Coordinates of C-alpha atoms in Angstrom, one line a residue:
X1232 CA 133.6 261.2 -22.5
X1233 CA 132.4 258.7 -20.4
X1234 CA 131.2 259.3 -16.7
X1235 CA 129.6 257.2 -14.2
X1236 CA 127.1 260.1 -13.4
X1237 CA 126.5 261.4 -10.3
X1238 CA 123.0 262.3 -10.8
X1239 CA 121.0 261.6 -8.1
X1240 CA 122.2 265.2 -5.9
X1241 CA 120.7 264.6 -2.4
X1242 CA 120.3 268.3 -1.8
X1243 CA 120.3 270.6 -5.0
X1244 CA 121.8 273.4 -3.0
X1245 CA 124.8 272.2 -4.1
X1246 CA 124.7 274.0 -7.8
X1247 CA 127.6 276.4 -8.7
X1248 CA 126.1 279.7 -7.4
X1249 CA 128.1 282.9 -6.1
X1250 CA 127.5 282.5 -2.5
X1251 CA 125.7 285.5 -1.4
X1252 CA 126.2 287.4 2.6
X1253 CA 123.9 285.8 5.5
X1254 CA 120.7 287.2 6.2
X1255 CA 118.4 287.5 8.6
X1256 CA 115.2 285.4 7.5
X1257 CA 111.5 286.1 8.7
X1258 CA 110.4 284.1 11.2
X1259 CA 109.7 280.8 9.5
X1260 CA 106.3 279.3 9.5
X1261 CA 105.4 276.2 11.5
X1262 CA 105.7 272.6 10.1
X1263 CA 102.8 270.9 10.2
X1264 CA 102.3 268.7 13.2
X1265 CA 101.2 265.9 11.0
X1266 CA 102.7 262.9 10.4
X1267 CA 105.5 264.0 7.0
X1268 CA 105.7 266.9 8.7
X1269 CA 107.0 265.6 11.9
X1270 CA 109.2 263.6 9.9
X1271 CA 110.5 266.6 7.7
X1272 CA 110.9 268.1 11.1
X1273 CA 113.7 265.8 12.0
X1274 CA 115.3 265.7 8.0
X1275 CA 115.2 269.7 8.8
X1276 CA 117.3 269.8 12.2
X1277 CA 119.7 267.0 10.7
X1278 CA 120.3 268.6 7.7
X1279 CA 120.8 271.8 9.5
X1280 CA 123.5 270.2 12.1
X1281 CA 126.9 270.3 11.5
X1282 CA 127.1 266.6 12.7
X1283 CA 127.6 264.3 9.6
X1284 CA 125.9 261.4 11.8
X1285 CA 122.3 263.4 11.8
X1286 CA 122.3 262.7 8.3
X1287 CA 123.6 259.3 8.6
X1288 CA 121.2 258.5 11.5
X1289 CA 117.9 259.9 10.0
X1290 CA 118.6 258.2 6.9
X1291 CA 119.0 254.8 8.2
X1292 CA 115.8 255.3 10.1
X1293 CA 113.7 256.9 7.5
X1294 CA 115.5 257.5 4.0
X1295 CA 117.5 254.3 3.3
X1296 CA 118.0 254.9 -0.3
X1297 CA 119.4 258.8 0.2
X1298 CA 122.2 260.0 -0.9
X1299 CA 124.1 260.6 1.9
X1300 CA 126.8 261.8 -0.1
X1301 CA 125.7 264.9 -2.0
X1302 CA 123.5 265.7 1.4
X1303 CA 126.0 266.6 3.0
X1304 CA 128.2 268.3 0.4
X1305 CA 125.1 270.1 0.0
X1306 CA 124.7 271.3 3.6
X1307 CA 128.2 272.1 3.9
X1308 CA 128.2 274.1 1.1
X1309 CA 124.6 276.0 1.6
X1310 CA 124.9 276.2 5.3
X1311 CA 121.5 274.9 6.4
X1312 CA 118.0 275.9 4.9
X1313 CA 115.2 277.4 6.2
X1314 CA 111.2 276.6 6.3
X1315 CA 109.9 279.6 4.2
X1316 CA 106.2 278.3 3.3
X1317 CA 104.0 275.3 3.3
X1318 CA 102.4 275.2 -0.2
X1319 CA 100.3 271.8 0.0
X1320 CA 100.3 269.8 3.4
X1321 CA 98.5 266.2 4.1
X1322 CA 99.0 263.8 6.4
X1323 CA 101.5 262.1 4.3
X1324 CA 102.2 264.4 1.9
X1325 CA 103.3 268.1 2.2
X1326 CA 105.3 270.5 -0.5
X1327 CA 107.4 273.4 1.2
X1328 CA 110.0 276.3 0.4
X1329 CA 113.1 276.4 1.6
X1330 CA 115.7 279.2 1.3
X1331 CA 119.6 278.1 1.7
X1332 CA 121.6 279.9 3.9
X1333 CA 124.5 280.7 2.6
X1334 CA 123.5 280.7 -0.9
X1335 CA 120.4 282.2 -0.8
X1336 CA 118.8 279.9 -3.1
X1337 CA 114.6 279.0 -2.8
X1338 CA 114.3 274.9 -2.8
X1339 CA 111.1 273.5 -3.4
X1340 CA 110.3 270.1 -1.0
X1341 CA 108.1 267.6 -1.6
X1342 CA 107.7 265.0 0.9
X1343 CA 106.2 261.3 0.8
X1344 CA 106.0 259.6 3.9
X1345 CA 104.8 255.8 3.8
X1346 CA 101.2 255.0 5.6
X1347 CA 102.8 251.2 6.7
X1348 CA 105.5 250.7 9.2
X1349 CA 108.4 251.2 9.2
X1350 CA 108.0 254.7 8.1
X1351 CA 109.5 255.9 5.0
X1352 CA 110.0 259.3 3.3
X1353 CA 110.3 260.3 0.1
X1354 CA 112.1 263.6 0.0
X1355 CA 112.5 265.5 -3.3
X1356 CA 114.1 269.5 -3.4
X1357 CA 114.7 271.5 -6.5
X1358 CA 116.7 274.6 -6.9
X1359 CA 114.0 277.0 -8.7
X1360 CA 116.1 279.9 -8.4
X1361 CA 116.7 283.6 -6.1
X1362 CA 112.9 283.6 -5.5
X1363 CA 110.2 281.2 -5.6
X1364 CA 107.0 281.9 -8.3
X1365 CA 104.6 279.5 -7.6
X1366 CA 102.9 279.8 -11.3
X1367 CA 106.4 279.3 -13.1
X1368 CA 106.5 275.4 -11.4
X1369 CA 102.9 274.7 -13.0
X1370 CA 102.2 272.3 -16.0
X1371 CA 99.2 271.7 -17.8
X1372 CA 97.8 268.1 -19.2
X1373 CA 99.5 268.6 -22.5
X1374 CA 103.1 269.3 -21.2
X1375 CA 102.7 266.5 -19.0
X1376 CA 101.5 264.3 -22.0
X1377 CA 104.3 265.8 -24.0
X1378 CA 106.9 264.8 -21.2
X1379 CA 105.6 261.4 -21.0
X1380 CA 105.7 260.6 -24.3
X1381 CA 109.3 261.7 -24.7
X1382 CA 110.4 260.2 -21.8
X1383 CA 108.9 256.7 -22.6
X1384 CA 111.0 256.7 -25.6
X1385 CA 113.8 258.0 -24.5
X1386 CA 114.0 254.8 -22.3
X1387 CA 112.3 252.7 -24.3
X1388 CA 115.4 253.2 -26.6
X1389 CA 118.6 253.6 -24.6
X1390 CA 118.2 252.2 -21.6
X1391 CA 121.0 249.8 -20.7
X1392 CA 118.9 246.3 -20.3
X1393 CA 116.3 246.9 -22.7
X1394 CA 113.9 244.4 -21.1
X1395 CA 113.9 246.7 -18.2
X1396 CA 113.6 249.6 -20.6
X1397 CA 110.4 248.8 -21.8
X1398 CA 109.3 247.9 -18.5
X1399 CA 109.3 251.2 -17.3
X1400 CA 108.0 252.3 -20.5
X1401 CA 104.8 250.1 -20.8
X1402 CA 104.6 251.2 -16.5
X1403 CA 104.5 255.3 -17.6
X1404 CA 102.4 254.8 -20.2
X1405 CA 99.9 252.7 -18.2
X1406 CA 100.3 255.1 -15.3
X1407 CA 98.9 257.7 -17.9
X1408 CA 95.8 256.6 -19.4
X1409 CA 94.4 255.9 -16.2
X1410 CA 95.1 259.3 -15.5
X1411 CA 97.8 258.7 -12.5
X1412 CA 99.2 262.0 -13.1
X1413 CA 96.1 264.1 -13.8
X1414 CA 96.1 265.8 -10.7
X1415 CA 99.7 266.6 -10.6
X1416 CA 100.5 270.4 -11.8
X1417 CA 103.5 271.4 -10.4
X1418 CA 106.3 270.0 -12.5
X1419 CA 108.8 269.9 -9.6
X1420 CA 106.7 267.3 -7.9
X1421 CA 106.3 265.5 -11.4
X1422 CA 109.5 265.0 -11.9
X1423 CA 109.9 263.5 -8.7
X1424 CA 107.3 261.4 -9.0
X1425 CA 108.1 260.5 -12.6
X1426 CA 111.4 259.3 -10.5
X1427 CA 110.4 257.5 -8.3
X1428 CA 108.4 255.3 -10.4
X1429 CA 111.1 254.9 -12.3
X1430 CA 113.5 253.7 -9.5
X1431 CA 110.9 251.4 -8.5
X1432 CA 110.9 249.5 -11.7
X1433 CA 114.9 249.9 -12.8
X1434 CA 116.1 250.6 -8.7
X1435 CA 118.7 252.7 -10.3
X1436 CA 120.1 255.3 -9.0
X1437 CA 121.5 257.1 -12.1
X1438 CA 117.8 257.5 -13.6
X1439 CA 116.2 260.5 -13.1
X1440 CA 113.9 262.8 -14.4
X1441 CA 114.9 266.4 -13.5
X1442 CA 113.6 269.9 -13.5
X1443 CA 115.3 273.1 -14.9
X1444 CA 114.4 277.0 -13.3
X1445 CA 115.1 277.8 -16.6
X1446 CA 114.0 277.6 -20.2
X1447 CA 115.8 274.3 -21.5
X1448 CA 117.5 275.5 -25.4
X1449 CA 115.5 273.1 -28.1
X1450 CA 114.8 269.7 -28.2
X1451 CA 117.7 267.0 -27.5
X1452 CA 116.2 264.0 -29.7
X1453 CA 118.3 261.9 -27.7
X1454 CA 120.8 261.2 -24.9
X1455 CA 124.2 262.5 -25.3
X1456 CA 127.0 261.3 -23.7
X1457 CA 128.7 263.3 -21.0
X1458 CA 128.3 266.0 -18.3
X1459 CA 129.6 267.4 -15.2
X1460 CA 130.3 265.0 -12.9
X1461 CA 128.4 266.6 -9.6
X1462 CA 124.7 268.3 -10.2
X1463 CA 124.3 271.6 -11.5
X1464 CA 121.3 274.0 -11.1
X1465 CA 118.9 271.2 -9.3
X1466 CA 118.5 268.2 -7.7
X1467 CA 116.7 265.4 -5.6
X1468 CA 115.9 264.7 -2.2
X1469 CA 117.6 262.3 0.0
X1470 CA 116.1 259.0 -2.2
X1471 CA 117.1 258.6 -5.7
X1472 CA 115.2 261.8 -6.8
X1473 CA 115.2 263.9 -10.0
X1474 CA 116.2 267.2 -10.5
X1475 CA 120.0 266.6 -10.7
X1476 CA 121.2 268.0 -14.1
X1477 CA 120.7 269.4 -17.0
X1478 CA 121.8 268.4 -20.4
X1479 CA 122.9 272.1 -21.8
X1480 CA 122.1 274.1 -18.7
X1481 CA 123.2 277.9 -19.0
X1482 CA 126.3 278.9 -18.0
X1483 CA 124.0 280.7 -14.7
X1484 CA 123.6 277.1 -14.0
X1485 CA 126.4 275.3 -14.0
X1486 CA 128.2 274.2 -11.3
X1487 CA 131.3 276.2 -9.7
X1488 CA 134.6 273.0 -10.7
X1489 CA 135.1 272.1 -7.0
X1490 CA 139.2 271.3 -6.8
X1491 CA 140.9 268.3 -7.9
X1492 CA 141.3 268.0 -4.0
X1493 CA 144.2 265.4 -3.9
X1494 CA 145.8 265.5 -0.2
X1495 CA 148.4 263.1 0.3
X1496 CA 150.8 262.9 3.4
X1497 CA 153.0 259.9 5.1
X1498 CA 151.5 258.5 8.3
X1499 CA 153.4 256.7 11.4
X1500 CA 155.4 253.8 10.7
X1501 CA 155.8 255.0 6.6
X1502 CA 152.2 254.6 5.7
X1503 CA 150.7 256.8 2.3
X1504 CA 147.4 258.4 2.7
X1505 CA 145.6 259.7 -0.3
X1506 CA 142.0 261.1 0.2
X1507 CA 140.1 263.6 -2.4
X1508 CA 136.3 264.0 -2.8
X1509 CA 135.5 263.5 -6.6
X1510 CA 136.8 261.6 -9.9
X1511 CA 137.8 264.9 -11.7
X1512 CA 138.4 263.6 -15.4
X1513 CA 142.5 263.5 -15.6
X1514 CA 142.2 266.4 -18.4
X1515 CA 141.7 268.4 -15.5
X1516 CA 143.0 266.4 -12.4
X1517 CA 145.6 264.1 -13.8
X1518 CA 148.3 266.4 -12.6
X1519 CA 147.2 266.5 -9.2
X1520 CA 146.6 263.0 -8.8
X1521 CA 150.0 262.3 -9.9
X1522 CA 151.5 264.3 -7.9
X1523 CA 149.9 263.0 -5.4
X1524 CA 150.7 259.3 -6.3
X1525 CA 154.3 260.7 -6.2
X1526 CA 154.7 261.7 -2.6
X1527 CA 153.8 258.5 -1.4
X1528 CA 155.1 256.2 -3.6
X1529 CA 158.7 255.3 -1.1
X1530 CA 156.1 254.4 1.6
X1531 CA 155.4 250.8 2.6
X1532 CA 151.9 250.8 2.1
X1533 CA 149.0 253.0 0.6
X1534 CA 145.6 254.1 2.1
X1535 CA 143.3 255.3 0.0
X1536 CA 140.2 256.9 1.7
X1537 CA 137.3 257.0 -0.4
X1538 CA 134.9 257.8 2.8
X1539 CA 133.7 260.8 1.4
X1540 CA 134.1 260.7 -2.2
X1541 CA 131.2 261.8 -4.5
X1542 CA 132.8 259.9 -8.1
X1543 CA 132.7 261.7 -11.6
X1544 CA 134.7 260.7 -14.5
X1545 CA 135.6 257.0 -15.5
X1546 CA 138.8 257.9 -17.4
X1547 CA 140.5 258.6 -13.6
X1548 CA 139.6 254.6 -12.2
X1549 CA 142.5 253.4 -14.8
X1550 CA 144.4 256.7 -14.4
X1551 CA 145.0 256.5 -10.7
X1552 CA 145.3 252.2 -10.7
X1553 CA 147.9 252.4 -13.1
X1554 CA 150.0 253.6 -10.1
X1555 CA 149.6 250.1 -8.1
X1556 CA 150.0 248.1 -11.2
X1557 CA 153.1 247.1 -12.7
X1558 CA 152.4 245.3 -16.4
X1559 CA 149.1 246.6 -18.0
X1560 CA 145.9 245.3 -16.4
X1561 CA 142.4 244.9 -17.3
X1562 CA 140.5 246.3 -14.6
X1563 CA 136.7 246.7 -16.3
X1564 CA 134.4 246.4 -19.8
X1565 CA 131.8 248.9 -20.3
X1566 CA 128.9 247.7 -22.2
X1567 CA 126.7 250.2 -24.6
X1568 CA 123.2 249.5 -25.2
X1569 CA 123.4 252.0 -28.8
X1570 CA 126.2 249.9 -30.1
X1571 CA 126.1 246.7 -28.5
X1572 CA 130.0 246.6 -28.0
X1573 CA 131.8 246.3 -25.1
X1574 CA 135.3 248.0 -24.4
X1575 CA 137.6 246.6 -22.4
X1576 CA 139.6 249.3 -19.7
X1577 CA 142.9 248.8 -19.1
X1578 CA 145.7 250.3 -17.1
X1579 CA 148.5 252.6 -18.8
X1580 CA 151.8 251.5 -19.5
X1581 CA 153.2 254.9 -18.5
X1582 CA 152.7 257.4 -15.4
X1583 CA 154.1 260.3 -14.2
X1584 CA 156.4 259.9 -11.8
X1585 CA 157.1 256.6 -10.0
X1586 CA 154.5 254.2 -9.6
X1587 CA 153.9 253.0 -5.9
X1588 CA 154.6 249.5 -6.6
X1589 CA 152.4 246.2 -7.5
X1590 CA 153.6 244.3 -4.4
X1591 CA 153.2 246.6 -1.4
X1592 CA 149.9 246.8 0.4
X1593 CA 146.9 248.6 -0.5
X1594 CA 143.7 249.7 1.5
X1595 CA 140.5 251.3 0.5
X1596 CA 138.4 253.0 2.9
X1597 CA 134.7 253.2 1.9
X1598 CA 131.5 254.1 3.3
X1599 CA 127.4 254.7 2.3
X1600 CA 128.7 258.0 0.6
X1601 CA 131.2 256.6 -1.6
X1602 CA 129.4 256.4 -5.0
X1603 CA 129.6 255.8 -8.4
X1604 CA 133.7 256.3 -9.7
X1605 CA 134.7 255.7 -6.6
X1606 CA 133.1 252.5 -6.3
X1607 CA 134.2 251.5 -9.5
X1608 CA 138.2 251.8 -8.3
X1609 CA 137.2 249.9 -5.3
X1610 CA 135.4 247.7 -6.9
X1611 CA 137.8 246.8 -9.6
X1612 CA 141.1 246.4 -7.2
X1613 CA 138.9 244.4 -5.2
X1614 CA 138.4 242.3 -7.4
X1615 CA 142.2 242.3 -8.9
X1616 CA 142.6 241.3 -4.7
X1617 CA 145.1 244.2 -5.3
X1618 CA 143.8 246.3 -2.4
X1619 CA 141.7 245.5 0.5
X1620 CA 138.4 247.4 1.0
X1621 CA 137.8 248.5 4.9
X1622 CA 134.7 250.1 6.2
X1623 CA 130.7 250.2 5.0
X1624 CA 129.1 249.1 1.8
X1625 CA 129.0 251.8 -1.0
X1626 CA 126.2 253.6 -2.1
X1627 CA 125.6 250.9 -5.4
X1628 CA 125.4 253.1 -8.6
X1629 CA 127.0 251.6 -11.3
X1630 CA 125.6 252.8 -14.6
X1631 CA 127.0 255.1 -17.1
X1632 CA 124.7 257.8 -18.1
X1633 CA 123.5 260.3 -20.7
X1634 CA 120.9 263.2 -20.8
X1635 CA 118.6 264.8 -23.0
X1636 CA 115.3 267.3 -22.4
X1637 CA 111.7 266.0 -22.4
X1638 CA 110.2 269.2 -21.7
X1639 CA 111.0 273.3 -21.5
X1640 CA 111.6 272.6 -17.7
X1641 CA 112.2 268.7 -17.7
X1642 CA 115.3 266.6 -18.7
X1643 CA 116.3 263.2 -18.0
X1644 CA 119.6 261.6 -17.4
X1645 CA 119.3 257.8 -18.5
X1646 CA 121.4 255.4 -17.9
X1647 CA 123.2 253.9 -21.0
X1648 CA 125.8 251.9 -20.5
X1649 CA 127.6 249.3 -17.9
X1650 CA 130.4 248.5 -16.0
X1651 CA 131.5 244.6 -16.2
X1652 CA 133.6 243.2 -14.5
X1653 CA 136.3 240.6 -16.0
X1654 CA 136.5 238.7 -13.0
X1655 CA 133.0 238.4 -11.2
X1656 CA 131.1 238.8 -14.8
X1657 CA 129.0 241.7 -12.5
X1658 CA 129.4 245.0 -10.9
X1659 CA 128.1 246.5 -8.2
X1660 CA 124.3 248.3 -9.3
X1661 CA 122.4 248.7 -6.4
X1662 CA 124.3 246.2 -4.2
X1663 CA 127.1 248.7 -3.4
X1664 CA 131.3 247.2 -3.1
X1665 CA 131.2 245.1 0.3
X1666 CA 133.9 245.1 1.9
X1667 CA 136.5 242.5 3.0
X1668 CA 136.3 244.1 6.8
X1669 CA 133.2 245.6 7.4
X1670 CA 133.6 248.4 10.2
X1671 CA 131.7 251.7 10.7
X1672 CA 133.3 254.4 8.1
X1673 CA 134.3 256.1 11.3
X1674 CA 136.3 253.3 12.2
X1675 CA 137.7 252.5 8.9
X1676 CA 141.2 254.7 9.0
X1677 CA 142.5 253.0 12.2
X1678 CA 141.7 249.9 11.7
X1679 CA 143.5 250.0 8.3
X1680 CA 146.7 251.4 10.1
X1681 CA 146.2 248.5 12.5
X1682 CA 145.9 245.9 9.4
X1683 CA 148.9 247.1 8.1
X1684 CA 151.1 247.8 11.6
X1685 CA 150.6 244.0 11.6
X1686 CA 152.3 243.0 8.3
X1687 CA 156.4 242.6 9.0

């Protein structure tokens, strides 16, 4: 099954847990008063508000590259975290434990913060489980030699542009013999370095190298295709960051299925409105989406609002376009580096239910938390100039991925394959879907309404 993989979690507090009663912490230690920890300081009290815009704000400011998306699904499902120890602290580096609120999950933090201005941060967290134990996140020289090795040819052999694969490659191994990551012993902060580096290199944000609490099951000799589509038992910080997933993660660690999450309703003057938060696989969602599709197809126009949409599973993009397409269309190709084919993705012939229509008008709503499948249904009716896209530009994640385990504690998801685009030969890796009328996200909905008020 193909995805476009949502791997990069901004906060791993996400992962499907049983969400435990409140309690009352300790009192929480002090962040330093150095310079990352001033800077965590204000990550910590955005996080913690129930204001989207903190987010939004300290990310534009300090974090361009975070994943505002999974951030705040993460701190609106863990309720907030709090400071429980400082475990390493510098003046631009520091490594803390968290505990969620809700959840009652320990995070581990590490923070980079950038010596030039303008200030940037690095922020990595990583589920490691109900309580923190400081000697389980060590590794010695020969697991990090071990992880290396597998991890260089891992990418050396799947990655999606292979000129870029070996790149990163020749980069890792260099990094090694000079004894870059000598001093590194806790595998959390490895795998986010191991990361970063990577992103660096590829600037992808589907590549990751991620750590598992627990003990991974065997060696994976190579990438498989698949996954959940939202992260499981860890994740990254706010910049592309490791930890996301797991390739066979125990069933303690998989995610709890969020819902399909189709709401549909008919606004003033006859217009549809469709919103949901993921690309569920149609499997398991295709029924909802329909339905859906169904209650709005008498009005005169469709909104789709994609503001807060987190993507998943290809196989819904053609699902849910087939409904604003009359013949059969090609919307994408997806290009695999193992075969060297590319398959062409087309709209169905059939739906349930009526279709909306292939003349009336449609809108998109986007903003910087719309990633991965729902960029790729933007993208792709953009392109068609079958709907117009209103608000910010998307996150950029394009690539397909796969995963496989480089260590006990370490996997990596890689990505593998990519979307083409018929029309502009491209897609939209790391550049995000622009849209035709740029607004703020907040601003998106009523200006679309306006657009359409105006068509007679």
């Amino acid at each position: 099954m193909r995805r476009f993989f949502l791997s990069i979690a901004c906060v791993a507090i996400i992962a499907g847990v049983t969400t435990l009663p409140a309690q009352s912490p300790p009192s929480s230690p002090a962040l330093p008063d150095t310079p990352v920890g001033r800077v965590f300081g204000e990550w910590l009290k955005a996080y913690n508000a129930a204001d989207s815009a903190a987010l939004v704000a300290y990310a534009k400011r300090y974090e361009p590259d975070m994943n505002l998306a999974l951030a705040i699904a993460g701190r609106e499902v863990s309720g907030g975290a709090e400071l429980r120890s400082v475990e390493r602290s510098d003046q631009r580096h520091v490594e803390l434990v968290l505990r969620t609120r809700r959840t009652a999950l320990m995070v581990y933090a590490v923070i980079d913060l950038s010596s030039a201005e303008p200030l940037r941060a690095t922020t990595i967290l990583t589920i490691v489980g109900e309580r923190y134990d400081p000697d389980a996140l060590q590794i010695d020289a020969a697991a990090r030699a071990t992880a290396i090795d597998s991890l260089r040819a891992k990418i050396d052999r799947n990655y999606v542009v292979p000129a870029i694969g070996k790149a990163i490659a020749d980069s890792l191994e260099a990094r090694k013999e000079r004894g870059a990551y000598d001093a590194t012993t806790n595998a959390v902060g490895f795998a986010g370095r191991l990361t970063q580096e990577i992103f660096e290199i590829a600037h992808d944000k589907h590549t990751t190298v991620n750590y598992s609490p627990g003990v991974l099951r065997g060696p994976s000799p190579a990438p498989s295709p698949g996954g959940p589509p939202s992260a499981p038992a860890t994740a990254p910080g706010p910049r592309p960051a490791p930890s996301a997933t797991a390739p066979r993660p125990s069933p303690s660690q998989l995610p709890v299925r969020p819902p399909c999450g189709y709401e549909s309703k008919i606004l003033d003057d006859n217009i549809g409105y469709v919103t949901f938060t993921n690309f569920r696989d149609p499997g398991e969602c295709g029924a909802d989406a329909s339905r859906a599709m169904n209650a709005i197809a008498g009005a005169r126009a469709v909104i789709f609002d994609l503001r807060r949409n987190f993507g998943g599973a290809a196989a819904m993009v053609p699902y849910l376009a087939s409904y604003v397409f009359a013949a059969r269309t090609h919307l994408h190709d997806v290009y695999r580096r193992a075969t060297g084919a590319t398959e062409e993705v087309w709209t169905s012939e059939q739906v349930s239910g009526p279709r909306f229509g292939t003349t009336k008008p449609v809108y998109i709503l986007t903003s910087s938390l719309t990633i991965s499948a729902a960029e790729a249904f933007a993208y792709d009716l953009q392109s068609l100039k079958r709907a117009i896209v209103v608000g910010e530009t998307t996150a950029g994640a394009a690539n397909m991925t796969a995963s496989g385990q480089i260590g006990e504690h370490l996997m990596i998801n890689v990505s593998i394959a990519r979307a083409i685009n018929p029309i502009t030969g491209t897609n939209w890796e790391d550049r995000g879907v622009v849209p035709d009328i740029q607004v703020p996200a907040s601003d998106a909905l009523s200006t679309a309404q306006r657009l359409i008020r105006a068509i007679r």
